[in-house]
Coordinates of C-alpha atoms in Angstrom, one line a residue:
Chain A
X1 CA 39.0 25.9 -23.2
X2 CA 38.3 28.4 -26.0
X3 CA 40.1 31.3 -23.7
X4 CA 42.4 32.1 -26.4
X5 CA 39.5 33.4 -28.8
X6 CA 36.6 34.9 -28.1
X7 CA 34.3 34.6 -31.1
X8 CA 30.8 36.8 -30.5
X9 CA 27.9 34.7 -29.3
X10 CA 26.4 33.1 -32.8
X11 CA 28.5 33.9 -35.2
X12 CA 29.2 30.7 -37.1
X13 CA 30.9 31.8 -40.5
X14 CA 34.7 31.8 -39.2
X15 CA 35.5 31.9 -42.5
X16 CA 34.3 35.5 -42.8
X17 CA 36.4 36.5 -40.0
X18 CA 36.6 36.7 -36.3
X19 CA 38.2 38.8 -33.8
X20 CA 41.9 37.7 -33.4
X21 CA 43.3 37.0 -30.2
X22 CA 44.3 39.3 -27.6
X23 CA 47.8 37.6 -27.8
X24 CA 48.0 38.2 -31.4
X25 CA 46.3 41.5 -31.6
X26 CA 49.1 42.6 -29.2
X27 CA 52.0 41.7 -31.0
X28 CA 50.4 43.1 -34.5
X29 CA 50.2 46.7 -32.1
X30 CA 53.3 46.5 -31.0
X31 CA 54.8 45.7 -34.3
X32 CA 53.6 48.6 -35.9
X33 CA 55.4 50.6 -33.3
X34 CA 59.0 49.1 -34.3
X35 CA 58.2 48.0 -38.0
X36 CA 57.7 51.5 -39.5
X37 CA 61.0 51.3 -41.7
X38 CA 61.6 49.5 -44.9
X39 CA 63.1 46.4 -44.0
X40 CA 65.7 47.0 -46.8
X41 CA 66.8 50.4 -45.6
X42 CA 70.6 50.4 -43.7
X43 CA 70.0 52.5 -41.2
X44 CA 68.8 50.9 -37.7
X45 CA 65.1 51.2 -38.3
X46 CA 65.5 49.7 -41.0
X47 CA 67.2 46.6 -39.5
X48 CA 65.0 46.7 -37.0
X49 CA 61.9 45.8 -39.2
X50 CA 63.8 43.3 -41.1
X51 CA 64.7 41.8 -37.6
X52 CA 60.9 41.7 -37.3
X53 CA 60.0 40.3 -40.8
X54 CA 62.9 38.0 -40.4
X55 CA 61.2 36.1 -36.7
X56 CA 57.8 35.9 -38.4
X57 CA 59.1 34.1 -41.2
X58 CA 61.1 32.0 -38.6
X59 CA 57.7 31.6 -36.1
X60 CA 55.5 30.6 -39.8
X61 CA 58.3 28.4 -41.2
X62 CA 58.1 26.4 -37.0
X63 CA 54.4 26.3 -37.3
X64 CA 54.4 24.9 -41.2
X65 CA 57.2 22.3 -40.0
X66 CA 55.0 21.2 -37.2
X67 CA 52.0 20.6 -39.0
X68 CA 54.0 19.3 -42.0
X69 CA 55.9 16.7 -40.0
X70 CA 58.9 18.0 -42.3
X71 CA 61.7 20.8 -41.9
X72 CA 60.5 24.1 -43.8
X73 CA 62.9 27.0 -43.6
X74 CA 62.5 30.7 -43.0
X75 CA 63.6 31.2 -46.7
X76 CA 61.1 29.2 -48.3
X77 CA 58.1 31.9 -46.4
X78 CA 56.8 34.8 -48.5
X79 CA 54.3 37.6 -46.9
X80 CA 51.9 38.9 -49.9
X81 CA 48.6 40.8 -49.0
X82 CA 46.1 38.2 -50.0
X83 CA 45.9 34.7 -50.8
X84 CA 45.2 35.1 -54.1
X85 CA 48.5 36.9 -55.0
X86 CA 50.5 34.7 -53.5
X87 CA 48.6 32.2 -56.1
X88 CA 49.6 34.4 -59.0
X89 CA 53.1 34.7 -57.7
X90 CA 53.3 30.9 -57.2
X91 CA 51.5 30.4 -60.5
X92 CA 54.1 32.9 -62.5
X93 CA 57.3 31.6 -60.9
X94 CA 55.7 28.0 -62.7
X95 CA 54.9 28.9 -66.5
X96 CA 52.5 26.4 -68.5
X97 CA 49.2 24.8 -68.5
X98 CA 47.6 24.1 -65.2
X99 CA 45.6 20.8 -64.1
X100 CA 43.5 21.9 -61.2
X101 CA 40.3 20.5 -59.7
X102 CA 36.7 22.0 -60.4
X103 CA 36.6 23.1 -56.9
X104 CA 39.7 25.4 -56.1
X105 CA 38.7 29.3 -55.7
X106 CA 36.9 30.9 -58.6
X107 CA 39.5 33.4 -58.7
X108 CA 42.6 30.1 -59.1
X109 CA 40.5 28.5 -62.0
X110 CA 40.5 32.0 -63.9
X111 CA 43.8 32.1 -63.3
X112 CA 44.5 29.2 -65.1
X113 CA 42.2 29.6 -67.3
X114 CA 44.4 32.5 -68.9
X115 CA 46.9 29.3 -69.8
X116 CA 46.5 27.9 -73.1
X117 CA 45.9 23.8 -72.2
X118 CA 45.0 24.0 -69.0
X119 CA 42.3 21.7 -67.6
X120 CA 39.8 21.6 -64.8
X121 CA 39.4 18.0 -63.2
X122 CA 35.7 17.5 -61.7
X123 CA 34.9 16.0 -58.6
X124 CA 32.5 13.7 -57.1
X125 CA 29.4 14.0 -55.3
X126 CA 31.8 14.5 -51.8
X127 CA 33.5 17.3 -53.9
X128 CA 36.8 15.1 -54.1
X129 CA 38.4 14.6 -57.3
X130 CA 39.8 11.1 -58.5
X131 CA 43.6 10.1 -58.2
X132 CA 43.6 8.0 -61.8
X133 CA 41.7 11.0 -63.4
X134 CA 44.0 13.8 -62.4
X135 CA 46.9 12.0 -62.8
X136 CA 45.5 11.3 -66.7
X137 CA 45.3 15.1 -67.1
X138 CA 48.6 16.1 -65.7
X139 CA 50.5 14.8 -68.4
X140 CA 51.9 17.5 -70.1
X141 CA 51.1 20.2 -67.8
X142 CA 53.3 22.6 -65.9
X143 CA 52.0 22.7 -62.4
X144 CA 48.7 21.0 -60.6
X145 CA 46.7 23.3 -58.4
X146 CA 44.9 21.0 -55.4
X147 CA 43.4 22.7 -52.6
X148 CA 44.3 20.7 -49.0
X149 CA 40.4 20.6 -48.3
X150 CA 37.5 22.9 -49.6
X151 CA 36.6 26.0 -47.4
X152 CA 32.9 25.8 -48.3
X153 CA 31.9 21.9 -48.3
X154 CA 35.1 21.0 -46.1
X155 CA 36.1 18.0 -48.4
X156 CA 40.0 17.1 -47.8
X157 CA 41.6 16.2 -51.6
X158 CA 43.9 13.6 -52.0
X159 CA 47.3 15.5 -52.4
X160 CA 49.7 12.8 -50.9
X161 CA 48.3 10.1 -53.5
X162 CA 48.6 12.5 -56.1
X163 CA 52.0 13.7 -55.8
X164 CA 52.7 9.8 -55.3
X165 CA 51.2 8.9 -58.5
X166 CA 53.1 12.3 -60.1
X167 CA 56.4 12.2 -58.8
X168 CA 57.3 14.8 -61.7
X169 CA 54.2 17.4 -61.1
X170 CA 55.0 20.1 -58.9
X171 CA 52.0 20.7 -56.8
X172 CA 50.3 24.1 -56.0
X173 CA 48.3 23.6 -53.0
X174 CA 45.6 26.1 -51.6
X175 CA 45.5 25.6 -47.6
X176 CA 43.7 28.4 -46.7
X177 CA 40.7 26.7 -44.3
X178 CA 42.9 24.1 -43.3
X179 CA 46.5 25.7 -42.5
X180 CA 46.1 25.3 -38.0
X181 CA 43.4 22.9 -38.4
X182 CA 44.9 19.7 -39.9
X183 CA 48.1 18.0 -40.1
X184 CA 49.4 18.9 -43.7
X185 CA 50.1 15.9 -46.6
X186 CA 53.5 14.9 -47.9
X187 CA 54.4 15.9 -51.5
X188 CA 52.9 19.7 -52.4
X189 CA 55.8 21.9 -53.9
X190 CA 53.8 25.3 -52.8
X191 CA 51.4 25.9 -50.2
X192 CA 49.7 29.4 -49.9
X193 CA 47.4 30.5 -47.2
X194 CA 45.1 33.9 -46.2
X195 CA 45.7 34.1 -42.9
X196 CA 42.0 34.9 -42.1
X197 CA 42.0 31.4 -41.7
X198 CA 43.8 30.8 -38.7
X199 CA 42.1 34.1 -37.1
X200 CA 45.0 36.5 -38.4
X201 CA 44.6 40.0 -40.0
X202 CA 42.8 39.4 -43.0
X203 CA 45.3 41.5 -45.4
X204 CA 48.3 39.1 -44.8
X205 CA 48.6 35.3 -46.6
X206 CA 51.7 33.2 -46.8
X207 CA 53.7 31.6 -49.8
X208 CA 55.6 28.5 -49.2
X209 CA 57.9 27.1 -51.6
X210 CA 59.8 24.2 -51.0
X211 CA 63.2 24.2 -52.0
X212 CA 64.6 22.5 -55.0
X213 CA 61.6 23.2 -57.2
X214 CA 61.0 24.6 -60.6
X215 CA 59.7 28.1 -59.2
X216 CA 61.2 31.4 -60.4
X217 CA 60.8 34.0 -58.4
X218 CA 59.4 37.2 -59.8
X219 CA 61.5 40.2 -60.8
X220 CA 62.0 42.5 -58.4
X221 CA 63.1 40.1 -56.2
X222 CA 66.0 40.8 -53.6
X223 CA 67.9 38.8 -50.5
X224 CA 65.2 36.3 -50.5
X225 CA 62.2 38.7 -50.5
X226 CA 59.5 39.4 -53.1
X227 CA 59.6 42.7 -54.0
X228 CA 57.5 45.8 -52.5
X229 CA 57.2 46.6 -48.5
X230 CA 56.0 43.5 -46.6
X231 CA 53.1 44.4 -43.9
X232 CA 55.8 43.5 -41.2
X233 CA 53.3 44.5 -38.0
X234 CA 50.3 42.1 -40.0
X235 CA 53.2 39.5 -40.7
X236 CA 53.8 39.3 -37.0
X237 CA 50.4 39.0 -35.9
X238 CA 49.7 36.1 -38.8
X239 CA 52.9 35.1 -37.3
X240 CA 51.6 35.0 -33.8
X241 CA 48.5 33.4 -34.2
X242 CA 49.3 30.5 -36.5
X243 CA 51.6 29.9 -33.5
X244 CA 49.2 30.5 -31.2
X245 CA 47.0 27.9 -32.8
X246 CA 49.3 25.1 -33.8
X247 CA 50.0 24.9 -30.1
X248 CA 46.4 24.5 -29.8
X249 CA 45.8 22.3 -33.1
X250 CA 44.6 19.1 -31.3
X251 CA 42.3 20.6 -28.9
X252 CA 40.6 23.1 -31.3
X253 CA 40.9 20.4 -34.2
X254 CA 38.7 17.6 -31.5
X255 CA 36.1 20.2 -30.1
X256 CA 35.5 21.4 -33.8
X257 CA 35.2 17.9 -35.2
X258 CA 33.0 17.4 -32.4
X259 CA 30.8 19.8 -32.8
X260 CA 30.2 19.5 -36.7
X261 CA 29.2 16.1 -36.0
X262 CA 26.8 17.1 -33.5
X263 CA 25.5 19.6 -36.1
X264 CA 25.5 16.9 -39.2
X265 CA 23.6 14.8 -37.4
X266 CA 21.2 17.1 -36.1
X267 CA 20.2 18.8 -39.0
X268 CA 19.6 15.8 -40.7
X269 CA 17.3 14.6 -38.5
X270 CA 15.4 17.7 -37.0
X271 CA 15.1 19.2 -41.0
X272 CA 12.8 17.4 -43.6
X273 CA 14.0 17.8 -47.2
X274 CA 17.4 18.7 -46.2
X275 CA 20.6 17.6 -48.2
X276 CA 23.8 17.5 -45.9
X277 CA 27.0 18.0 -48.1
X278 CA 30.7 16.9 -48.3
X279 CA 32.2 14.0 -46.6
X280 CA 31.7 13.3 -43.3
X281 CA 35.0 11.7 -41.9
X282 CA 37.5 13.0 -44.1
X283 CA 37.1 16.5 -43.5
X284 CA 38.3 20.2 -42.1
X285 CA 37.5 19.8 -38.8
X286 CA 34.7 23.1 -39.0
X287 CA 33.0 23.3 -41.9
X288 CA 30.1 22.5 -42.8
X289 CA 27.5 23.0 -45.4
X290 CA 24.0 21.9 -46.1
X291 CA 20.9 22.4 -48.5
X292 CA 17.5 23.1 -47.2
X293 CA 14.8 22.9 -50.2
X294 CA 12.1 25.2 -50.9
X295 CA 13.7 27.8 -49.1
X296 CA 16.1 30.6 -50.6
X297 CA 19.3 30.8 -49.0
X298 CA 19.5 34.0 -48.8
X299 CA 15.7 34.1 -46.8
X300 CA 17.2 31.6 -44.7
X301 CA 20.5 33.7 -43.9
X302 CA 18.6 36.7 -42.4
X303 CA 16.0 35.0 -40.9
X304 CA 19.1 33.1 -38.5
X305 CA 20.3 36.3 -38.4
X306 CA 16.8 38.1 -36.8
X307 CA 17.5 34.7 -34.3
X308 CA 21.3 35.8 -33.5
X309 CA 23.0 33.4 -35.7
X310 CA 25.6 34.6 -38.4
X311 CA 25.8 32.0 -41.4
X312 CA 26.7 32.1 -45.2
X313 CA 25.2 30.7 -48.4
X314 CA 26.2 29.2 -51.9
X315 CA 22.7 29.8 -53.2
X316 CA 22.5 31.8 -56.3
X317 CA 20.1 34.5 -54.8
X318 CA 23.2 35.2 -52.2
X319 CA 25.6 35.8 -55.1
X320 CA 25.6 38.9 -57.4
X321 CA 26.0 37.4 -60.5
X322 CA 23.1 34.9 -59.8
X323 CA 24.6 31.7 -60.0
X324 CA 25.1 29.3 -57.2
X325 CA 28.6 28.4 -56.0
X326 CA 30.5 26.6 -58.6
X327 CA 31.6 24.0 -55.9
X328 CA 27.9 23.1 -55.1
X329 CA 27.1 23.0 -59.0
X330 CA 30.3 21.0 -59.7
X331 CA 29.2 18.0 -56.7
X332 CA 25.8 18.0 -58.7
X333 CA 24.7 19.2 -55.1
X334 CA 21.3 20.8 -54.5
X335 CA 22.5 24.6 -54.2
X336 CA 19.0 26.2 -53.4
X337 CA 18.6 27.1 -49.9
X338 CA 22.3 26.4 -49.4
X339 CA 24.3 27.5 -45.5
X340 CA 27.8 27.7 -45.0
X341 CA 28.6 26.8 -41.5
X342 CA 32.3 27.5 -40.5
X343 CA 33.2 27.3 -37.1
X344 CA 35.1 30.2 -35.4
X345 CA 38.0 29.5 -33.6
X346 CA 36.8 29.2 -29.4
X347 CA 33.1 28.5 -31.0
X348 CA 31.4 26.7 -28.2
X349 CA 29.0 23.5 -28.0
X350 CA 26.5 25.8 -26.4
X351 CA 26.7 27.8 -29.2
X352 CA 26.3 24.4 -31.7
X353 CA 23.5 23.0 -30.1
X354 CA 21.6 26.8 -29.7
X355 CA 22.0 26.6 -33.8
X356 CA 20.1 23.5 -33.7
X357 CA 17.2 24.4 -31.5
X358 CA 16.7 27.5 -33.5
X359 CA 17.2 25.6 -36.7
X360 CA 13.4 23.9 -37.1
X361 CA 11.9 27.1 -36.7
X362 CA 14.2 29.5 -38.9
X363 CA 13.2 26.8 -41.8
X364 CA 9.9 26.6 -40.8
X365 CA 9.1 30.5 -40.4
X366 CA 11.0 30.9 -44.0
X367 CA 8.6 27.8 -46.1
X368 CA 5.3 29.6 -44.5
X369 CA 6.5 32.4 -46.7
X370 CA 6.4 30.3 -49.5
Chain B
X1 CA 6.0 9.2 -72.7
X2 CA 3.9 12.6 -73.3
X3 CA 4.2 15.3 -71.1
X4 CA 1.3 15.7 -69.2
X5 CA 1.4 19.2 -66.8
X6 CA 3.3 22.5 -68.2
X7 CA 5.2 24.1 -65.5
X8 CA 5.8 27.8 -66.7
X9 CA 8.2 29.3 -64.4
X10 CA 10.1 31.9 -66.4
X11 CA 10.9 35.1 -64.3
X12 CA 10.9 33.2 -61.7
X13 CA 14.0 32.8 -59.4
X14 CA 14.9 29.9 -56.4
X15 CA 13.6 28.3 -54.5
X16 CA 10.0 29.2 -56.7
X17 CA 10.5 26.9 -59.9
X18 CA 11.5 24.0 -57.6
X19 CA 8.0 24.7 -55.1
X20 CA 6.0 24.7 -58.2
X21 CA 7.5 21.5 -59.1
X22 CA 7.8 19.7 -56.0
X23 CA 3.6 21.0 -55.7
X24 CA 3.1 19.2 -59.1
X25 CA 4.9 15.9 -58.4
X26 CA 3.2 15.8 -55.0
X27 CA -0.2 16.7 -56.5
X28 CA -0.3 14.1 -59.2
X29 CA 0.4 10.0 -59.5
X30 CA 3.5 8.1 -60.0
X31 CA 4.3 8.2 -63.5
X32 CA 3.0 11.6 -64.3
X33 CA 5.3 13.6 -66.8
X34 CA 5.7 17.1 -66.1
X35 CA 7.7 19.8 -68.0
X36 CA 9.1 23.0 -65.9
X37 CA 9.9 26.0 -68.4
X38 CA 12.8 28.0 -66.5
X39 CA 15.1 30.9 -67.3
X40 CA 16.6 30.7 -63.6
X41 CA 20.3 29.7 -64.1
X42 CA 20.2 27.4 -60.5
X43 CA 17.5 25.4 -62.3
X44 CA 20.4 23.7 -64.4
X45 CA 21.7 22.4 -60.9
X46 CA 18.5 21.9 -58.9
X47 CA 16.0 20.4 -60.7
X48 CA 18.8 17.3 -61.7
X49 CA 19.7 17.5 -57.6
X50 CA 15.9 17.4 -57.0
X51 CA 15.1 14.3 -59.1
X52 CA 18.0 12.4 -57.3
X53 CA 16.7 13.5 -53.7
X54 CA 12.7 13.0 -54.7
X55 CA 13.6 9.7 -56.5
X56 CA 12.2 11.2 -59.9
X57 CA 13.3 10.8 -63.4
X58 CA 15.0 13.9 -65.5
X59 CA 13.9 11.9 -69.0
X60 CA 15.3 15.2 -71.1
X61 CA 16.5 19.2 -71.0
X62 CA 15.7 21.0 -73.7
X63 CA 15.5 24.5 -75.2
X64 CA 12.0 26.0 -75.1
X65 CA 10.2 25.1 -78.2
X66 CA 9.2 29.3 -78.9
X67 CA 13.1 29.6 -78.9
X68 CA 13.0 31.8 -75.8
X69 CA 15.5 31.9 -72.8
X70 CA 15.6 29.3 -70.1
X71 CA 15.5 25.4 -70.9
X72 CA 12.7 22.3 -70.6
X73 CA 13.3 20.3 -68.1
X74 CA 11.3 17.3 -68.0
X75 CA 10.5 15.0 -65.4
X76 CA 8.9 11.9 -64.6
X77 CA 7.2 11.3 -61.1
X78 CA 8.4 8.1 -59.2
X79 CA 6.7 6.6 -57.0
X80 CA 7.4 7.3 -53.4
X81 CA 8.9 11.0 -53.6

């Protein structure tokens, strides 16, 4: 298994990137050959790349349905460069104050944060927030922003029991991390997703917006498209390896799950003073993150970088502005000496258990420095 | 209870406060009070996440008492940590 991807030996921040498929890779070149045009031009070109745009809207809308258990249509798909705008677009199709959790992407709470009476909802030490308290908070507000699961602790939210408890709240939900990976709740009006997170190019996401709900779509808008010139060669190859993927969700989802386990149970044991975060069983299937104290993270990053493995950190010495994650700080976690383990898509068990033999002595060569 | 070891660890940044505490709590007996002065913004988040993994006591958080940046934190060693 794993022949579809190819991750380098080591690298074990998937989240950062890895190299997409040959299959996908493929179609994204031979995209770019046909999908010069403007999809909205007349002439044939034209047609052509809106023939294009058209199937990977099609190919996202069958992968969504799949994982959704539920029909989605081609119509409801949007292409935008980046997750993050296609937040800001779902966002400003939904105007009012915004309930969201403590833990969705710095760059969603600022944006509703700009919304007079909005409200941030905290979360537990597992990072989850609590059904009765959101629910308290969404009266009166316009639109909830829930994140499936969280891409740095890998802590799954409860979006089907809010929307049950909320019948009237549309619900804005970010699936980046966990779009391929898991099956996808009932109840979300939106869903947007980078698609760096199912090993597609890294400047394409998707908006999905179910029909029948109080979105707008932004000006500019025509035949069912946002406005501007879609990526069309990088919305095939998103296209392509979602599908890709989602024939493979089971396998990759079991080896993953697998292998954090393996890796949660490990560290735990083989590290003293060591803090493993998030929840255990209800999780993304490849995430993982933990706190080693008296070590900085960033120290700890490049000495299991010298031994060939490629990791992240929420400490604060990692971040430029000095303070730790605000998902760490809002779980009351310990964020000192923080790694972000996020396992590429074809990552091995060889690969998992090397981690953990090099572990001990990464830790140990970065306290003697102390 | 009065503080009985002064921790100054202004200018310092993680993991060093938490060391110099964890060295303090390790060097003295249960019950010991010790106060770490910090300006390091993680210090809000670790030292409370500390106490909960070392089984100590956060009895307070303060400002510094010469006004300056950086809070009090002060802590009470358990025994067992």
């Amino acid at each position: 298994m794993g022949s579809n991807w190819q991750p380098p030996p080591g690298l074990l921040d998937g989240v950062g990137g890895q190299p997409a498929s040959a299959t996908a890779a493929a179609a994204q070149v031979a995209a770019a050959a046909l999908a010069w045009a403007d999809p909205r031009s007349l002439h044939h070109a034209g047609r052509r790349s809106d023939g294009l745009l058209a199937a990977a809207r099609r190919s996202i809308a069958d992968s969504v349905s799949a994982a959704a258990g539920t029909t989605i249509h081609a119509d409801e798909v949007y292409f935008t460069p980046s997750a993050l705008a296609a937040q800001t677009i779902a966002l400003a199709g939904c105007p009012g104050p915004v309930v969201m959790s403590a833990v969705e992407t710095a760059a969603l709470l600022d944006l509703g944060d700009l919304r007079e009476h909005s409200q941030v909802i905290g979360v537990d030490a597992l990072g989850r927030v609590d059904v009765a308290a959101f629910g308290q908070a969404a009266a009166g507000k316009a639109i909830a922003a829930l994140q499936l699961a969280n891409s740095e602790v890998g802590t799954c939210q409860p979006i089907e029991q809010v929307a049950a408890a909320n019948p009237a709240l549309p619900i804005l939900m970010d699936a980046t991390g966990g779009l391929g990976r898991i099956q996808l709740p009932t109840g979300w009006a939106m869903l947007t997703a980078g698609a760096g997170g199912w090993a597609g190019p890294a400047g394409v996401a998707i908006l999905v917006v179910r029909r029948g709900g109080r979105w707008v779509s932004p000006p500019a808008s025509e035949r069912g498209l946002l406005g501007g010139f879609a990526d069309i060669p990088g919305a095939v190859g998103a296209a392509t390896a979602l599908a890709e993927l989602s024939a493979e969700q089971d396998a990759q989802h079991d080896q993953a799950f697998a292998n954090i386990e393996l890796l949660r149970a490990g560290i735990a044991t083989k590290i003293a003073d060591v803090e493993v975060l998030g929840d255990g069983v209800w999780r993304l299937p490849h995430i993982l993150a933990f706190s080693v104290l008296y070590v900085s993270g960033e120290a700890l990053v490049l000495e299991l970088d010298k031994r060939g493995f490629a990791v992240a950190s929420g400490s604060a010495c990692v971040a430029e502005e000095a303070r730790p994650s605000h998902v760490l700080a809002a779980m009351g976690a310990y964020t000192g000496g923080n790694i972000r383990i996020s396992l590429p898509l074809g990552c091995t068990t060889e690969t998992v258990v090397g981690f953990l033999d090099a572990l001990p002595d990464a830790v140990a060569a970065v306290r003697a420095d102390n | 209870m009065d503080t009985q070891i002064w921790l100054d660890e202004r200018g310092r940044r993680c993991p060093l406060p938490i060391i110099a505490l964890n060295r303090a709590a390790t060097e003295h007996p249960a019950g010991t009070v010790i106060a770490l002065l910090s300006d390091d913004p993680a210090a809000t988040f670790d030292v409370p996440a500390w106490c909960r993994l070392k089984n100590a006591t956060l009895l307070s958080e303060s400002t510094p008492p010469d006004g300056g940046a950086g809070s009090v934190f002060r802590v009470q060693v358990n025994a067992a940590t």
